[in-house]
Coordinates of C-alpha atoms in Angstrom, one line a residue:
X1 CA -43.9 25.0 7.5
X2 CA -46.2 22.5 9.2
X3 CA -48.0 20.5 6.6
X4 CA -50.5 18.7 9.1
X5 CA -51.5 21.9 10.6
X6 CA -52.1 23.3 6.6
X7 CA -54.1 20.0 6.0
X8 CA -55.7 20.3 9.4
X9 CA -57.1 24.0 9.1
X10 CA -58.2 23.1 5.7
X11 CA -60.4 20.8 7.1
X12 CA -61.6 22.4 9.9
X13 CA -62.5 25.4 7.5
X14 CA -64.5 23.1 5.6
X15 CA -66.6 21.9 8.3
X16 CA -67.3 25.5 9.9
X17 CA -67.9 26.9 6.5
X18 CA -71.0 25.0 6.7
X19 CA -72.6 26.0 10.0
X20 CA -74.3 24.2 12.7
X21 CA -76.1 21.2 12.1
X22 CA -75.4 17.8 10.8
X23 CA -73.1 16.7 8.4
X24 CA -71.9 14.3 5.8
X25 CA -68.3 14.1 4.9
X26 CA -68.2 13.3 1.1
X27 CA -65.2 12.7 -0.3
X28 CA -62.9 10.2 -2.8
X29 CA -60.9 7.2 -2.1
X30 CA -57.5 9.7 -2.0
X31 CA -59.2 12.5 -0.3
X32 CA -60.3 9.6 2.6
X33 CA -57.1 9.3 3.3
X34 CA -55.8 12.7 3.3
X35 CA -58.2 13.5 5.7
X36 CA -57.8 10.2 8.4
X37 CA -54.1 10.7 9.0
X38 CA -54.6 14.7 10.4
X39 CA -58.2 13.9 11.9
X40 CA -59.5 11.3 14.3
X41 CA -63.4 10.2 13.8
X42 CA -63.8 11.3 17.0
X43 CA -62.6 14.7 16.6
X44 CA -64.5 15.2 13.1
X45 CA -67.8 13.9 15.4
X46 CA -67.4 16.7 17.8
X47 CA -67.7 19.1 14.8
X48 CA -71.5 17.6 14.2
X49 CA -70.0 15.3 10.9
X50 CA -71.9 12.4 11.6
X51 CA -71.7 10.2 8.4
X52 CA -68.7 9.3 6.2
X53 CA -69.2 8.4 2.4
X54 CA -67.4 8.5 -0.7
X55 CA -68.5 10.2 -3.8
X56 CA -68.3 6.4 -5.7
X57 CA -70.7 4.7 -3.5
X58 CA -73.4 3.3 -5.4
X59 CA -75.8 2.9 -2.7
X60 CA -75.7 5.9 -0.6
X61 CA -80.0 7.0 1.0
X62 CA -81.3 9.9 0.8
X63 CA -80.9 12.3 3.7
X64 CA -81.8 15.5 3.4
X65 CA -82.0 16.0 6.9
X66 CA -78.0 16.3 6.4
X67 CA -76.0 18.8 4.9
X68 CA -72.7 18.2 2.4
X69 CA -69.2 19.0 2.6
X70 CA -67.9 17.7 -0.1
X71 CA -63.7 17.2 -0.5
X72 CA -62.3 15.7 -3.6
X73 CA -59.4 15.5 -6.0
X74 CA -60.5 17.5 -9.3
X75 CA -60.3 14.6 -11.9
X76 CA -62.8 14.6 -14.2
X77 CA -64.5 10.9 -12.5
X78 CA -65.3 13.0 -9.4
X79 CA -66.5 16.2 -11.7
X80 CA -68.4 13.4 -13.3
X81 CA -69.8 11.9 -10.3
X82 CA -70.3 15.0 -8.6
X83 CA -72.8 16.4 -11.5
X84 CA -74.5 12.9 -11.4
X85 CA -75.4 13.8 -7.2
X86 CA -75.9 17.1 -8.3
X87 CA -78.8 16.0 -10.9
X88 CA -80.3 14.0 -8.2
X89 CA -78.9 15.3 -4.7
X90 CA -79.4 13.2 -1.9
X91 CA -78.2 15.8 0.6
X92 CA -80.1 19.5 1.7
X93 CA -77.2 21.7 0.5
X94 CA -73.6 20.7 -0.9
X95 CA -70.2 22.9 0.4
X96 CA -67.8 21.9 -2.6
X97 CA -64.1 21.8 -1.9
X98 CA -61.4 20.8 -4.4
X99 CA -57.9 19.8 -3.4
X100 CA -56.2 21.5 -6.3
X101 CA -57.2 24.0 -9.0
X102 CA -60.0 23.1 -10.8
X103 CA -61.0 24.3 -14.5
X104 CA -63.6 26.8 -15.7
X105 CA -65.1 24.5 -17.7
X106 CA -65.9 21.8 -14.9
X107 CA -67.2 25.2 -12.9
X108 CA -69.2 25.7 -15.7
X109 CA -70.0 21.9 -16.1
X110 CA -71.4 21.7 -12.5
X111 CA -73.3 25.1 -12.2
X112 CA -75.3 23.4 -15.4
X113 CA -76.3 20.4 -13.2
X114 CA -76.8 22.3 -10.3
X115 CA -80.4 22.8 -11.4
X116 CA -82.1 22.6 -7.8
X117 CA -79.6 25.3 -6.7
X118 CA -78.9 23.0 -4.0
X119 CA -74.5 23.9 -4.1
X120 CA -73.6 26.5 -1.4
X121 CA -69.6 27.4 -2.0
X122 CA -67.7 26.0 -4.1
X123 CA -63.7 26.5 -3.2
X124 CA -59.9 25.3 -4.3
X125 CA -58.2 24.1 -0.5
X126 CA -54.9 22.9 -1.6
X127 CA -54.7 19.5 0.6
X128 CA -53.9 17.4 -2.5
X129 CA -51.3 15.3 -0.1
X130 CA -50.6 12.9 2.7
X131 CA -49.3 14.8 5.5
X132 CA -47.5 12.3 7.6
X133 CA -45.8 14.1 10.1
X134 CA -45.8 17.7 10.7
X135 CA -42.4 17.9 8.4
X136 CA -43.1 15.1 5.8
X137 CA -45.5 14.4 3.1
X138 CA -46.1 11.3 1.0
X139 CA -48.4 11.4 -2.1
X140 CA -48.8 7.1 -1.9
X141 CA -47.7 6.4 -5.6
X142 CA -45.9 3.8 -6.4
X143 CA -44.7 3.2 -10.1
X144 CA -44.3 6.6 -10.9
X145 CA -41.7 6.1 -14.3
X146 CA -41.0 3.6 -17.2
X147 CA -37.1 3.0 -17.3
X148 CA -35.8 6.5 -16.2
X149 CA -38.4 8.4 -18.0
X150 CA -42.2 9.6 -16.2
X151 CA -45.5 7.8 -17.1
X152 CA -47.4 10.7 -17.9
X153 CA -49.8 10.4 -15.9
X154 CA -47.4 10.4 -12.7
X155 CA -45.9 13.6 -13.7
X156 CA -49.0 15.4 -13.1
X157 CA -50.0 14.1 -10.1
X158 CA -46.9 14.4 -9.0
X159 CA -46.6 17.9 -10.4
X160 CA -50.8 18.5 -8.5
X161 CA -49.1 17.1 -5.4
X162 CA -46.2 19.3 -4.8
X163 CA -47.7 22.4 -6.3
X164 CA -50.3 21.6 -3.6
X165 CA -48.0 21.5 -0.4
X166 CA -46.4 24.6 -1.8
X167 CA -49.9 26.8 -2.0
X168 CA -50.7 25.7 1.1
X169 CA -47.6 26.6 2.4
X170 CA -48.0 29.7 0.8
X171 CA -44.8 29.3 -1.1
X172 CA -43.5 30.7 -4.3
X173 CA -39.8 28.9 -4.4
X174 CA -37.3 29.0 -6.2
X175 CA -36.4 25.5 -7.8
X176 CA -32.7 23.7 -7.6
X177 CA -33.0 19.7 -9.2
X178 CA -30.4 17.0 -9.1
X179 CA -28.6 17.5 -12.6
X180 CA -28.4 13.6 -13.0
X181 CA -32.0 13.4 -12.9
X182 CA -33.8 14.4 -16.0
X183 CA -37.3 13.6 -14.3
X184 CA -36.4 16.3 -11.1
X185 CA -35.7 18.5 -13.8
X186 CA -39.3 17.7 -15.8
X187 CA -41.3 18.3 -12.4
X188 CA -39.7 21.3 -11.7
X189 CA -40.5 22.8 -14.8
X190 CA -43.9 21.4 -14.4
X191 CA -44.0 23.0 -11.2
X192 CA -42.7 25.9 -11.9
X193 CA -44.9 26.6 -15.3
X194 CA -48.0 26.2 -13.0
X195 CA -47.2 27.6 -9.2
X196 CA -48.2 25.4 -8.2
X197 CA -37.3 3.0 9.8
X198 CA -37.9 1.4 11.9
X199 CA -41.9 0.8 12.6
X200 CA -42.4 0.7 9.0
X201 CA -39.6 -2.0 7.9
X202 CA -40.9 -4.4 10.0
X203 CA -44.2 -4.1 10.4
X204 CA -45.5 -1.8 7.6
X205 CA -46.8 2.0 8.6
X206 CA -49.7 2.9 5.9
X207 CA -51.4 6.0 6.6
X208 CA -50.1 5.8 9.9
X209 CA -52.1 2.8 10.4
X210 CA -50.5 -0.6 11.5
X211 CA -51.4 -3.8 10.9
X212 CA -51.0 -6.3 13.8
X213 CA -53.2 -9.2 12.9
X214 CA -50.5 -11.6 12.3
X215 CA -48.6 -10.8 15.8
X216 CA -49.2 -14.1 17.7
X217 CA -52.0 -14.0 20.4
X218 CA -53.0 -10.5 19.9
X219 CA -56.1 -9.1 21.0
X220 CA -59.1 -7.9 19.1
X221 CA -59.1 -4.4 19.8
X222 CA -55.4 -4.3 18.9
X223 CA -55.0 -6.1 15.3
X224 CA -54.8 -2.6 13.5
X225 CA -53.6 0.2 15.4
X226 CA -53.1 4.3 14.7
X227 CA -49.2 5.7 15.2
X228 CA -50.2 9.6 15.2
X229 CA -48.0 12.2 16.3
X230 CA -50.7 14.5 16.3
X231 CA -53.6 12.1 18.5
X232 CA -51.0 10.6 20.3
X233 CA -48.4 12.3 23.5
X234 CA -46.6 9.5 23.8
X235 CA -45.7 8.7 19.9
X236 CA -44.8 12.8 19.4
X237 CA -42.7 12.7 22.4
X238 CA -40.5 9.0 21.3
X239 CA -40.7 9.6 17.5
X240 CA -37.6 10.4 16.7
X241 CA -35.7 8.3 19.3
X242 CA -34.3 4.6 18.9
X243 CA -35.2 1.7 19.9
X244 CA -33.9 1.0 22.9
X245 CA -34.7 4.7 24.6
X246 CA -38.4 4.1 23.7
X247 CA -38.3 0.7 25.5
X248 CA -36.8 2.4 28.7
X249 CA -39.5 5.2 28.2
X250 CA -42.1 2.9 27.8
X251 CA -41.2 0.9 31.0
X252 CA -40.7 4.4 33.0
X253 CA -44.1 5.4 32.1
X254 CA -45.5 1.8 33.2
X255 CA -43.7 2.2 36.6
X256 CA -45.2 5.4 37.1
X257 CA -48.4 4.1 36.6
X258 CA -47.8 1.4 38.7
X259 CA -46.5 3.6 41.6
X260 CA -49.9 4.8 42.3
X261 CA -51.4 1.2 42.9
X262 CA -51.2 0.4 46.7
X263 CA -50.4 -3.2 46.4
X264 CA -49.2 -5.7 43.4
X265 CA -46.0 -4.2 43.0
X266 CA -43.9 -6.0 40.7
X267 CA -40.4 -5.8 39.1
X268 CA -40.6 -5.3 34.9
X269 CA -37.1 -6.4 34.0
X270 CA -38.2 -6.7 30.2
X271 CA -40.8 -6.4 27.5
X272 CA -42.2 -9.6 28.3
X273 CA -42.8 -8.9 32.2
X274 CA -44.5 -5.5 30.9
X275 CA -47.1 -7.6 28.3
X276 CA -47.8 -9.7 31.3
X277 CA -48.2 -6.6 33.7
X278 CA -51.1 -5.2 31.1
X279 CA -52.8 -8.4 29.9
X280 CA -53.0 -9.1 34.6
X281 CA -54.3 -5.8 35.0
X282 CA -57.7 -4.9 32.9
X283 CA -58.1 -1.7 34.6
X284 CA -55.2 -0.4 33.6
X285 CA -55.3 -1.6 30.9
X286 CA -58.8 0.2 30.0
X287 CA -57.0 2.9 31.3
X288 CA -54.1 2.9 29.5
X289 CA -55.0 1.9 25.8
X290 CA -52.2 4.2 24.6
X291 CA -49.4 2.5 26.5
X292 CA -51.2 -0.8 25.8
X293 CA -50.6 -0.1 21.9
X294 CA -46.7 0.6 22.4
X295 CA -46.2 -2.3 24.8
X296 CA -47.6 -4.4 22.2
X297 CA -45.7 -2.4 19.1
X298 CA -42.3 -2.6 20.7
X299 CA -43.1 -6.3 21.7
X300 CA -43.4 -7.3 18.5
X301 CA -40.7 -5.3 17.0
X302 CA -38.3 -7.0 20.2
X303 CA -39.7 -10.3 19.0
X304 CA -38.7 -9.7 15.2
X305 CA -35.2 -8.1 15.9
X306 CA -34.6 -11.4 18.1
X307 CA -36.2 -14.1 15.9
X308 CA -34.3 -12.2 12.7
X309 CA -30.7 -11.7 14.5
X310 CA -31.5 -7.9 12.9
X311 CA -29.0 -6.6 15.8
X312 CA -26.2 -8.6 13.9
X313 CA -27.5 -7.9 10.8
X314 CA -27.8 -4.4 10.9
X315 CA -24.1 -4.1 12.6
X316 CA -22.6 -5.6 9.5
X317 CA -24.7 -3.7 7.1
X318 CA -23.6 -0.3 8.8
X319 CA -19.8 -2.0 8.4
X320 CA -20.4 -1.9 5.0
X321 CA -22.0 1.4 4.6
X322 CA -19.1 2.6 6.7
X323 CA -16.0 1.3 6.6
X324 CA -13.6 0.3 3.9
X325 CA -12.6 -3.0 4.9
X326 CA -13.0 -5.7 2.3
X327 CA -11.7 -8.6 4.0
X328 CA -13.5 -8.6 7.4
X329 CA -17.2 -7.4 5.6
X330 CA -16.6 -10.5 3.4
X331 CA -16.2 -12.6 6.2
X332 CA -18.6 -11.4 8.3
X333 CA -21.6 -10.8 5.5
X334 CA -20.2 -15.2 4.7
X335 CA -21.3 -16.0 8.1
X336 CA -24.8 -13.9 8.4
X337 CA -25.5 -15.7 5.2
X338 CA -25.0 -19.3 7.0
X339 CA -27.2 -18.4 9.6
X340 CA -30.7 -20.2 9.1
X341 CA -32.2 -17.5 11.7
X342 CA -31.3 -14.2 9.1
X343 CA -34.4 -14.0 6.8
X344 CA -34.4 -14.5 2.7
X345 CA -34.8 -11.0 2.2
X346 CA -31.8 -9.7 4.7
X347 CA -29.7 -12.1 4.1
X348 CA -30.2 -10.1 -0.5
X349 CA -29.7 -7.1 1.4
X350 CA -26.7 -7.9 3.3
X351 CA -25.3 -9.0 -0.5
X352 CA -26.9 -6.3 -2.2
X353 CA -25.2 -3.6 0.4
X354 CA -21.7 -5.4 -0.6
X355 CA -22.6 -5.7 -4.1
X356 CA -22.6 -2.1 -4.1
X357 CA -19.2 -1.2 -1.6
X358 CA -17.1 -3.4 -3.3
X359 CA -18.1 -4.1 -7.0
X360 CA -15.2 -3.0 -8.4
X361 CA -13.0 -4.7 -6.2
X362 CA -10.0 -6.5 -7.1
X363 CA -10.7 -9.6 -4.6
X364 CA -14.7 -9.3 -4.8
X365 CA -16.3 -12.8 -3.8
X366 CA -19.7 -11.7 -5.2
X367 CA -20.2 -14.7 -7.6
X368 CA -19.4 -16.6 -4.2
X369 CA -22.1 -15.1 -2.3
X370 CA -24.8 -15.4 -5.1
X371 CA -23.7 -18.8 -5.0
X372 CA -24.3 -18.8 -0.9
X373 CA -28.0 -17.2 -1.6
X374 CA -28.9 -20.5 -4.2
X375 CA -27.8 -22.8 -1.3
X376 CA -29.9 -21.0 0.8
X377 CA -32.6 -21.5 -1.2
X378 CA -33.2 -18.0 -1.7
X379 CA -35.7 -17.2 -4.7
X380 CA -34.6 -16.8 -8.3
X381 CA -36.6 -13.1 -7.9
X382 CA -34.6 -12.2 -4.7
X383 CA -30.9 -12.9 -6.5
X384 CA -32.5 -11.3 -9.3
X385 CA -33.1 -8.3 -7.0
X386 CA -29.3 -7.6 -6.5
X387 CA -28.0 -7.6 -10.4
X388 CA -31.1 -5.0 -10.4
X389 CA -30.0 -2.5 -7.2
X390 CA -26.3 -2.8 -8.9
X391 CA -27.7 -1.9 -12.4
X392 CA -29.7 1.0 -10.6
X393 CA -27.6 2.2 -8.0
X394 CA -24.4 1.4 -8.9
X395 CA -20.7 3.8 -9.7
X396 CA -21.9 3.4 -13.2
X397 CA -24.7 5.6 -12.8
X398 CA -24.5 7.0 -9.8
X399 CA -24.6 11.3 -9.7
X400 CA -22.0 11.5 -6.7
X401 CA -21.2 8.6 -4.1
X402 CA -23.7 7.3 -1.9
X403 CA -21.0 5.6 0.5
X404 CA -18.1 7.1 2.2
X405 CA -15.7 5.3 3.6
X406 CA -14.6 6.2 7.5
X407 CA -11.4 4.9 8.3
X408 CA -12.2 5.3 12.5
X409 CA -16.1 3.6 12.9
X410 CA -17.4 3.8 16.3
X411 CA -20.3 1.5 16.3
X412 CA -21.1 1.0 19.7
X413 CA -23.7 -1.5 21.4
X414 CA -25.0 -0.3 24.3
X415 CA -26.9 -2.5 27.1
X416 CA -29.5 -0.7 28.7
X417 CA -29.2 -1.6 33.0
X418 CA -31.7 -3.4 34.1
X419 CA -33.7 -3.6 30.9
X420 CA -33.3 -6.6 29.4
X421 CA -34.6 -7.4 25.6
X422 CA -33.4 -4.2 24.3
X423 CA -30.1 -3.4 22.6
X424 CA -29.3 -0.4 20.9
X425 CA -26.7 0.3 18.3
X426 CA -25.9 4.0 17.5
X427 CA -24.7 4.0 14.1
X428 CA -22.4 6.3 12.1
X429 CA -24.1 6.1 8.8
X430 CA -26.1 9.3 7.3
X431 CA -28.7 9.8 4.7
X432 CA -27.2 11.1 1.7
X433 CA -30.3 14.4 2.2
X434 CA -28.1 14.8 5.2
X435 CA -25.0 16.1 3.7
X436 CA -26.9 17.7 0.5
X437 CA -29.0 20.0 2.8
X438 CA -26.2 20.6 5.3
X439 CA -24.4 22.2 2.0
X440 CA -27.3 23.6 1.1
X441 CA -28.0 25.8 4.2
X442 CA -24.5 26.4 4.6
X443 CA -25.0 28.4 0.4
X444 CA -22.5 25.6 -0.3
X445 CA -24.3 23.3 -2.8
X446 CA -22.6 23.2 -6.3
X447 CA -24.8 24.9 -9.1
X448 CA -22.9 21.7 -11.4
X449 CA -24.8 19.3 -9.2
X450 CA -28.1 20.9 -8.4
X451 CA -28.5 23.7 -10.7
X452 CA -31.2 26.2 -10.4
X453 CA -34.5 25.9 -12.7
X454 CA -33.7 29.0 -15.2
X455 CA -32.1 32.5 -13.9
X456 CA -32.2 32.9 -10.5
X457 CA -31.1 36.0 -8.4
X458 CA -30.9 34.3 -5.5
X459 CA -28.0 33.1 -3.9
X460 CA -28.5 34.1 -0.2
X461 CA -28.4 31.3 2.2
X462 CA -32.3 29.5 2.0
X463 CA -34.5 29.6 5.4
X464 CA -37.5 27.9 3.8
X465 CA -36.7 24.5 2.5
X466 CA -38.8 22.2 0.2
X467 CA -37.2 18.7 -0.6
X468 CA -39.0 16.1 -2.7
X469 CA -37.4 13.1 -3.8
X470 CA -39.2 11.2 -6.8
X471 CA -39.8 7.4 -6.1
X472 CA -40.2 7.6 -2.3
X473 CA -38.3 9.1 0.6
X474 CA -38.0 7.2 3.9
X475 CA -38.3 7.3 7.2
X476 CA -34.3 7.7 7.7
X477 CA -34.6 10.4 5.4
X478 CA -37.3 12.3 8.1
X479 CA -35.1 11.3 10.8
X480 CA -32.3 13.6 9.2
X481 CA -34.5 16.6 8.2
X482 CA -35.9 16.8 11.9
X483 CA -32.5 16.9 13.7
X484 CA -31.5 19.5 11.1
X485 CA -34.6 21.5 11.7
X486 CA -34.0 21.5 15.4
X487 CA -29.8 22.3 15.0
X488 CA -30.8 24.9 12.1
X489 CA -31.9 28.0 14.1
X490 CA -33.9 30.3 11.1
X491 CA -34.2 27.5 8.9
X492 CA -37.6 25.3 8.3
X493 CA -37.4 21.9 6.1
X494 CA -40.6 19.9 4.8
X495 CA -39.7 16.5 3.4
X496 CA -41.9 14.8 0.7
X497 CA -41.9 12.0 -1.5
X498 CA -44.1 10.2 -4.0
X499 CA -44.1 7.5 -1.5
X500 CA -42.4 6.1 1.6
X501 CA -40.4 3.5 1.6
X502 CA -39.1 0.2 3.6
X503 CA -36.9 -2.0 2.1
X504 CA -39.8 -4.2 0.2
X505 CA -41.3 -1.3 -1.3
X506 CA -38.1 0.3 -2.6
X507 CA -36.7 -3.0 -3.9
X508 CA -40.4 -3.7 -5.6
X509 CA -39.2 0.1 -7.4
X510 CA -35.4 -0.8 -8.3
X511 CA -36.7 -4.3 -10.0
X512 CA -39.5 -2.2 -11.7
X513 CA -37.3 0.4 -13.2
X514 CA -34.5 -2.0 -14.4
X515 CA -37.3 -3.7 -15.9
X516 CA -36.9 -7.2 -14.2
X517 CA -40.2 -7.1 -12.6
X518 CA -43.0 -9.2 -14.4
X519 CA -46.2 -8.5 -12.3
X520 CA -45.9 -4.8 -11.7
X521 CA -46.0 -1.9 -14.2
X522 CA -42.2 -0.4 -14.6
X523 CA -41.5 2.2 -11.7
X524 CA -38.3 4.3 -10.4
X525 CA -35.9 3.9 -7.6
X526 CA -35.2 7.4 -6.1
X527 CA -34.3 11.1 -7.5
X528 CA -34.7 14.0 -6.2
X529 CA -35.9 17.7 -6.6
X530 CA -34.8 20.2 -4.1
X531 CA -37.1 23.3 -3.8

């Protein structure tokens, strides 16, 4: 149940279908990115591919010194396209791959065009998804409903997506949907007629690609760099830990470096000392580009959680996530909101989060904090934003509760010794997924609340787990599945989602699907379909 290794030997099929000799990789603007997150350029020249295009370049030469391995999403622009090159090929010979089920009738379509017999294999590999980490997938759609209904067009991709992950998983499963979701229950049927957190809230992980341009005095070779658990030792080894351990990983891995230098030794009593140790040393720093890139990540996300107050902020918000007391959250969220260094946008979520806790309490000051976020000067869109997550997300509508209250909170700061810059806050709160697939392996999840998709004669205990949640998972969310996959002896989860979320994203959602977003098309906040 490894979906970069599925996308991964899809790709390296492709490229040894073809034999030895040189290569162009032709593929789609989706299909581009399907294949960068799971393969470095480096690793794809090693195989002899030696040019990159996509199908929709107008201005592609003629080289027929080269030969084709074409991999694209079967809608009919690319069909199109692809009988266009076909008419007039520019390449020796074309290897065809398709990253879902493609029709007879294009088969048919292309064969016609193929009239210098210049197509070698033409084959259905079912990488018709981003495979993030070897455990979670992402499809990168945003919008994907009007009000609490699909867009039609989202439903099938959606449906081409997941029936994807499951063929190349080589699973036939049997479907459970959250009953207060009428679009889970639409995919699965869809599926099931055809068989078929902390990084990205603050700086923004796309395709595992960061964008550092804006970080002040950064270098050149460092304005956009690749987080890949499958290219990089250090990122697979710290993914799954906090903040603060990384930055005590990160420094232990610098002294060790450092060790083997006879003279310049130098104390690195935080982040700052270790930016300085790299930028002093340029051999090392040639030699090192991989702990060069988390220096400089971890840098910046140290700068941001100081210049934000984030470690305050986020100790309230888990307050209020996690304990039920009304007059010390309202107090506490009061002051955060005074404080000129907490940003516009935490300062809605720190309201939205109480919005949410206490909006049917007796003594609620909510009108009073609105009234805090116009002093601010907080934008009209922003306040708008909290009516809209209450609207969404609130008791109202909500399927079961996404807060429990814990009358004994432990939320602990710890200090790391002699490692100054760092804090680290370890936090009671848990992904709602956590508890619904704890039930779930356990053979404890209600049928009233996640009912099977038509007779089913299973009831055993699953081992194989599928989870997609429509309108985005998060990173959280991935957190949760991999500790459960590790404490889970027998049983295997993938996570997926039509997108992944940080708090911009999923807000830009919410306001789309309560309709109080003008300038994008209406989207959904978050269901799920559990496979």
């Amino acid at each position: 149940m490894n979906v970069t290794l599925a996308v991964k030997q899809y790709v390296t099929k492709m490229i040894e279908n073809s034999g030895p000799g040189m290569k162009v990789l032709l593929m789609d603007r989706e299909t581009t990115s399907i294949v960068s997150v799971v393969y470095t350029q480096s690793e794809i020249l090693q195989k002899e591919v030696y040019l990159f295009e996509r199908i929709d370049s107008k201005n592609r030469d003629n080289m027929k010194h080269l030969k084709a391995i074409c991999f694209l999403r079967p809608t009919k622009e690319n069909v199109e396209q692809l009988i266009q090159e076909l008419r007039r090929p520019k390449y020796s010979v074309y290897f065809i791959y398709f990253s879902n089920v493609i029709s007879k009738s294009e088969i048919k379509a292309l064969a016609e065009a193929d009239e210098q017999e210049v197509v070698a294999e033409v084959q259905e590999f079912y990488g018709d998804f981003i495979a993030v980490n070897p455990h979670l997938f992402s499809l990168n759609l945003q919008g994907v409903a009007r009000g609490r209904s699909w867009e039609s067009s989202m439903l099938s991709r959606c449906t081409h997506g997941l029936t994807s992950v499951l063929l190349a998983l080589k699973k036939c499963p049997m479907i459970r949907y959250q009953l207060s979701s009428d679009m889970a229950k639409r995919l699965g049927e869809s599926v099931k007629w055809t068989y078929q957190a902390m990084v990205h809230e603050l700086l923004g992980l796309n395709n595992n690609r960061i964008d550092l341009s804006r970080v002040p005095g950064i270098s050149k070779d460092l304005r956009e760099v690749v987080l890949s658990a499958d290219n990089d030792e250090f990122y697979a080894n710290n993914l799954y830990l906090n903040f603060g351990e990384i930055g005590t990983n990160i420094k232990n891995l610098m002294e060790d470096f450092q060790k083997k230098k006879p003279k310049g030794q130098q104390k690195l009593e935080s982040i700052s000392d270790m930016k300085a140790f790299v930028e002093n040393y340029p051999q090392f720093k040639k030699m090192s580009g991989t702990v060069s890139k988390h220096v400089t990540v971890v840098g910046e996300l140290s700068r941001l959680v100081s210049e934000r107050r984030l470690m305050e902020v986020s100790e309230v918000e888990q307050e209020l996530a996690c304990q039920n007391d009304h007059s010390s959250a309202q107090q506490k969220v009061r002051r955060l909101l005074q404080n000129p260094r907490v940003t516009e946008l935490d300062a809605v979520r720190l309201v939205m989060l109480y919005a949410l806790r206490y909006e049917r309490h007796s003594s609620s000051i909510l009108p009073a904090l609105m009234d805090e976020l116009s002093k601010r000067g907080v934008s009209e869109r922003h306040r708008r934003m909290v009516k809209s997550v209450v609207e969404y997300g609130g008791k109202r509508v909500r399927g079961s509760d996404l807060i429990t209250a814990t009358d004994a909170v432990a939320i602990t700061k710890q200090f790391f010794k002699g490692f100054s810059g760092v804090e680290n806050v370890y936090t009671q709160h848990q992904p709602l997924l956590n508890d619904t697939l704890d039930q779930l392996i356990k053979g404890r999840l209600k049928d009233s609340q996640f009912p099977y998709l038509g007779a089913s004669s299973l009831r055993d205990r699953p081992q194989d787990i599928i989870v997609f949640i429509i309108g985005g998972a998060t990173f959280e969310e991935a957190l949760s599945v991999y500790n459960l996959n590790r404490s889970s002896p027998g049983v295997r989860i993938v996570l997926g989602g039509s997108s992944i979320h940080n708090t911009n994203s999923f807000l830009e959602e919410v306001m789309s699907a309560t309709g109080h977003s003008s300038d994008r098309p209406a989207g959904t906040g978050r269901h799920s379909n559990r496979n």
